[in-house]
Coordinates of C-alpha atoms in Angstrom, one line a residue:
Chain M
M1 CA -6.7 -12.1 -20.9
M2 CA -8.1 -8.8 -20.2
I3 CA -9.2 -7.9 -16.6
D4 CA -11.5 -5.0 -16.1
P5 CA -9.1 -2.1 -14.9
A6 CA -11.6 -1.2 -12.2
L7 CA -12.0 -4.6 -10.7
W8 CA -9.1 -4.3 -8.2
P9 CA -9.7 -0.8 -7.1
K10 CA -13.6 -2.2 -6.4
L11 CA -12.3 -5.2 -4.5
H12 CA -9.9 -3.3 -2.5
G13 CA -12.4 -0.8 -1.5
A14 CA -14.9 -3.5 -0.9
S15 CA -12.3 -5.7 1.3
V16 CA -10.1 -3.0 3.2
H17 CA -12.7 -1.4 5.7
F18 CA -13.3 -4.7 7.2
P19 CA -9.8 -5.4 8.7
I20 CA -9.7 -1.7 9.6
A21 CA -13.0 -1.7 11.6
L22 CA -12.3 -5.1 13.0
A23 CA -8.8 -4.1 14.4
M24 CA -10.5 -1.0 16.1
A25 CA -13.3 -2.8 17.5
A26 CA -11.1 -5.6 18.9
A27 CA -9.0 -3.0 20.6
L28 CA -12.3 -1.2 21.9
F29 CA -13.6 -4.7 23.2
D30 CA -10.6 -5.9 24.8
G31 CA -9.9 -2.4 26.3
L32 CA -13.4 -2.2 27.8
G33 CA -13.0 -5.9 29.1
L34 CA -9.9 -4.8 30.6
I35 CA -11.5 -1.8 32.6
W36 CA -14.8 -3.3 33.3
P37 CA -15.6 -4.6 36.9
W38 CA -14.3 -8.4 37.5
S39 CA -17.8 -9.0 38.9
S40 CA -19.6 -8.4 35.8
P41 CA -20.3 -10.9 33.1
R42 CA -19.9 -8.2 30.6
R43 CA -16.2 -8.4 31.1
E44 CA -15.8 -11.9 29.7
Q45 CA -18.4 -11.0 27.0
F46 CA -15.9 -8.2 25.8
H47 CA -13.1 -10.5 25.8
V48 CA -14.9 -12.9 23.8
A49 CA -16.0 -10.2 21.2
G50 CA -12.6 -8.9 21.0
Y51 CA -11.3 -12.7 20.2
F52 CA -13.3 -13.0 17.4
T53 CA -12.9 -9.5 15.9
I54 CA -9.2 -9.9 16.0
I55 CA -9.3 -13.2 14.3
L56 CA -11.7 -12.0 11.6
G57 CA -9.7 -8.9 11.4
A58 CA -6.3 -10.7 10.8
L59 CA -8.3 -13.0 8.1
G60 CA -9.9 -9.8 6.4
T61 CA -6.3 -8.5 5.9
F62 CA -5.4 -11.0 3.3
P63 CA -8.1 -10.0 0.5
A64 CA -7.3 -6.3 1.5
V65 CA -3.5 -6.7 0.6
L66 CA -3.9 -8.9 -2.2
S67 CA -6.4 -6.6 -4.0
G68 CA -4.2 -3.6 -3.2
L69 CA -1.2 -5.5 -4.8
F70 CA -3.2 -6.1 -7.8
M71 CA -4.4 -2.5 -8.0
T72 CA -1.1 -1.2 -7.8
K73 CA 0.7 -3.7 -10.0
G74 CA 2.8 -5.1 -7.3
E75 CA 4.0 -1.5 -6.1
V76 CA 5.1 -2.3 -2.5
L77 CA 6.0 1.3 -1.6
G78 CA 5.5 4.0 -4.3
H79 CA 5.5 7.9 -3.9
E80 CA 3.9 10.5 -2.0
A81 CA 0.5 9.3 -0.5
L82 CA 1.0 5.9 -1.6
L83 CA 4.3 5.5 0.0
F84 CA 2.7 6.9 3.3
H85 CA -0.1 4.5 2.9
H86 CA 2.0 1.6 2.5
L87 CA 4.5 2.8 5.5
F88 CA 1.4 2.1 7.8
V89 CA -0.1 -0.9 5.8
W90 CA 3.0 -3.2 6.0
P91 CA 3.6 -3.1 9.8
A92 CA -0.1 -3.3 10.3
F93 CA -0.4 -6.2 8.2
A94 CA 2.2 -8.1 9.8
G95 CA 1.1 -7.0 13.4
L96 CA -2.5 -7.9 12.7
V97 CA -1.8 -11.2 11.5
G98 CA 0.4 -11.9 14.4
L99 CA -2.1 -10.6 16.9
G100 CA -4.6 -12.9 15.5
V101 CA -2.5 -16.0 15.5
W102 CA -1.4 -15.2 18.8
R103 CA -5.0 -14.9 20.2
A104 CA -6.0 -17.9 18.2
L105 CA -3.5 -20.0 20.1
V106 CA -3.6 -18.6 23.4
G107 CA -7.3 -18.0 23.8
D108 CA -8.4 -17.3 27.1
K109 CA -5.4 -18.9 28.9
A110 CA -3.0 -15.8 28.3
S111 CA -1.2 -14.4 31.5
S112 CA -1.8 -11.1 32.7
R113 CA 1.5 -9.7 31.5
G114 CA 1.1 -11.4 28.0
F115 CA -2.3 -9.8 27.7
G116 CA -1.3 -6.5 28.6
V117 CA 1.6 -6.7 25.9
Y118 CA -1.1 -8.2 23.5
L119 CA -3.3 -5.1 24.1
F120 CA -0.5 -2.4 23.8
V121 CA 0.4 -4.0 20.4
L122 CA -3.3 -4.0 19.5
F123 CA -3.8 -0.5 20.3
L124 CA -0.7 0.1 18.2
V125 CA -1.9 -1.7 15.3
A126 CA -5.3 -0.1 15.4
G127 CA -3.4 3.2 15.2
L128 CA -1.5 2.0 12.1
M129 CA -4.6 0.9 10.7
A130 CA -6.1 4.2 10.9
G131 CA -3.1 5.8 9.4
A132 CA -3.3 3.5 6.7
G133 CA -7.0 4.2 6.0
Y134 CA -6.2 8.1 6.1
W135 CA -3.5 8.0 3.5
G136 CA -5.8 5.3 1.6
G137 CA -8.6 8.2 1.5
E138 CA -5.9 10.7 0.5
L139 CA -5.1 8.4 -2.6
I140 CA -8.6 8.6 -3.7
L141 CA -9.3 12.3 -2.8
N142 CA -6.0 13.7 -4.6
S143 CA -6.3 11.5 -7.7
Chain X
M1 CA 13.6 -26.7 28.0
K2 CA 9.6 -26.7 27.9
F3 CA 7.9 -23.6 26.8
S4 CA 4.6 -22.5 28.1
S5 CA 1.6 -22.4 25.6
E6 CA 1.9 -18.6 25.6
Q7 CA 5.5 -18.8 24.4
N8 CA 4.5 -21.3 21.8
A9 CA 2.0 -18.9 20.5
L10 CA 4.0 -16.1 20.5
V11 CA 6.7 -17.9 18.1
W12 CA 3.8 -19.0 15.9
A13 CA 2.3 -15.3 15.8
L14 CA 5.8 -14.0 14.8
M15 CA 6.3 -16.9 12.2
A16 CA 2.9 -16.0 10.8
S17 CA 3.2 -12.6 10.5
V18 CA 6.8 -12.8 8.8
I19 CA 5.4 -15.4 6.4
S20 CA 2.4 -13.3 5.5
L21 CA 4.3 -10.2 5.2
G22 CA 7.0 -12.0 3.0
G23 CA 4.5 -13.8 1.2
A24 CA 2.6 -10.5 0.3
L25 CA 6.0 -8.6 -0.6
L26 CA 7.0 -11.9 -2.6
A27 CA 3.7 -11.9 -4.5
A28 CA 4.2 -8.4 -5.5
R29 CA 6.6 -9.2 -8.5
P30 CA 4.2 -11.9 -10.0
I31 CA 1.4 -9.6 -9.5
Q32 CA 3.2 -6.8 -11.4
M33 CA 3.9 -9.4 -14.2
I34 CA 0.4 -10.3 -14.6
A35 CA -0.9 -6.9 -14.3
N36 CA 1.3 -5.7 -17.0
L37 CA 0.1 -8.8 -19.3
S38 CA -3.4 -7.7 -18.8
S39 CA -3.0 -3.9 -19.0
P40 CA -4.2 -2.3 -22.2
P41 CA -1.6 -0.9 -24.3
A42 CA -1.4 2.8 -24.1
E43 CA -3.5 4.7 -26.8
T44 CA -3.0 8.1 -28.3
S45 CA -6.5 9.9 -28.8
S46 CA -7.4 12.4 -31.1
A47 CA -7.2 14.9 -28.5
D48 CA -3.7 14.1 -27.5
A49 CA -2.7 14.3 -31.5
Q50 CA -4.3 17.8 -31.9
A51 CA -2.1 19.2 -29.1
E52 CA 1.0 17.8 -30.2
I53 CA 4.1 19.2 -28.1
V54 CA 6.7 20.8 -30.1
T55 CA 10.3 19.5 -29.4
S56 CA 13.9 20.8 -30.4
P57 CA 17.5 19.9 -29.3
E58 CA 17.8 23.4 -27.7
L59 CA 14.7 22.3 -25.5
A60 CA 16.2 18.7 -25.2
A61 CA 19.4 20.2 -23.3
Q62 CA 17.1 22.0 -21.0
G63 CA 14.8 19.0 -20.4
Q64 CA 17.8 16.9 -19.6
E65 CA 18.4 19.2 -16.4
F66 CA 14.9 19.0 -15.4
F67 CA 15.1 15.1 -15.8
A68 CA 18.2 15.0 -13.5
M69 CA 16.2 17.3 -10.9
S70 CA 13.1 15.4 -10.8
C71 CA 12.9 12.0 -12.4
S72 CA 16.2 10.4 -12.3
E73 CA 15.8 9.2 -8.8
C74 CA 12.9 6.8 -10.0
H75 CA 13.7 6.5 -13.7
G76 CA 17.5 6.1 -13.3
D77 CA 20.2 8.6 -14.4
D78 CA 20.2 7.0 -17.9
A79 CA 16.7 6.7 -18.1
H80 CA 16.7 3.1 -18.5
G81 CA 14.6 2.6 -15.5
D82 CA 14.9 1.8 -11.7
E83 CA 12.0 2.0 -9.4
G84 CA 10.1 3.4 -12.4
P85 CA 10.1 2.2 -15.8
D86 CA 12.5 2.4 -18.8
L87 CA 11.8 5.7 -20.8
H88 CA 13.7 5.0 -24.0
N89 CA 11.9 4.6 -27.2
L90 CA 8.5 5.5 -25.8
A91 CA 5.8 4.5 -28.1
I92 CA 3.3 7.2 -27.2
S93 CA 2.6 10.6 -28.4
N94 CA 4.3 13.9 -27.0
A95 CA 1.0 15.3 -25.6
R96 CA 0.6 11.9 -24.2
I97 CA 3.9 12.0 -22.3
A98 CA 3.3 15.7 -21.4
K99 CA -0.1 14.7 -19.9
T100 CA 1.6 12.1 -17.9
I101 CA 4.2 14.3 -16.4
K102 CA 1.7 16.9 -15.7
G103 CA -0.9 14.5 -14.1
G104 CA 1.1 11.6 -12.8
I105 CA -0.2 8.1 -12.7
K106 CA -2.3 7.2 -9.7
G107 CA -0.5 5.3 -7.0
E108 CA 2.9 5.1 -9.1
M109 CA 4.1 8.7 -10.3
P110 CA 3.6 12.0 -8.7
K111 CA 2.3 15.0 -10.7
F112 CA 4.4 17.8 -11.7
A113 CA 1.8 20.3 -12.9
K114 CA 2.5 22.6 -10.3
K115 CA 6.4 22.2 -10.6
Y116 CA 6.8 22.7 -14.2
G117 CA 4.9 24.9 -16.7
D118 CA 4.3 23.9 -20.4
K119 CA 7.5 25.3 -21.6
E120 CA 9.4 23.2 -19.0
I121 CA 7.3 20.2 -19.9
A122 CA 8.0 20.6 -23.4
A123 CA 11.7 20.6 -22.7
L124 CA 11.3 17.4 -20.8
V125 CA 9.5 15.7 -23.6
S126 CA 12.2 17.1 -26.0
Y127 CA 14.8 15.2 -23.9
L128 CA 12.8 11.8 -23.6
R129 CA 12.6 12.1 -27.4
T130 CA 16.2 11.9 -27.8
L131 CA 16.2 8.8 -25.6
R132 CA 16.7 5.8 -28.3

């Protein structure tokens, strides 16, 4: 069986931007929801947007990770830029899936303390996703 | 003891992240095997054949030192492979080996073009040719 060698890079490129963008969007929406005035209906709307973006982002990590594993023939660390890419990818992947599951199960019933921890981890994961994207770009530019 | 829905969700989130991460890392090995099965065999182009590298036993001794400095970390001290593949009985041309050392392999092996010149690369190729 011969697979087009460019298939996995193409699929990785096509799938990887969704979880990156959605993780950042979720952090933005929930961050805005937190600082928006209580009296405004916009606050609730931001949290609803944050709810769906984090769940979609978590689901989006699976095609991105699997296509990446196929592209690198199962390399989970690697060298140089790929190593740095993976050092951001793996904690971001675990974090994003964890956050997505937590948010899906808790919904809008989270305590303010629980939601504060969630938001802190979400900003951390969004930063890790940005780092993974940066080193992914370095891999393409320097190859 | 009764857990709140938030505590239950935290446990599920942790379990899901561990299972996902573990699943992805466990999938790496079968993926590696499938990818190797579907990879085309290495080919020697006519350009490679024209630019054949000259090897010698003297160069091989020098190449062994370069190998210990730059390659053994991944390919193993005896070049039988570790993180990188076994380098014994390579079935590709000298020029192809030199090209791979210089340019690396995207996502798998770093480039050594800046670190080693043509003479040093020829020494490394000479050493690799002694690995039978």
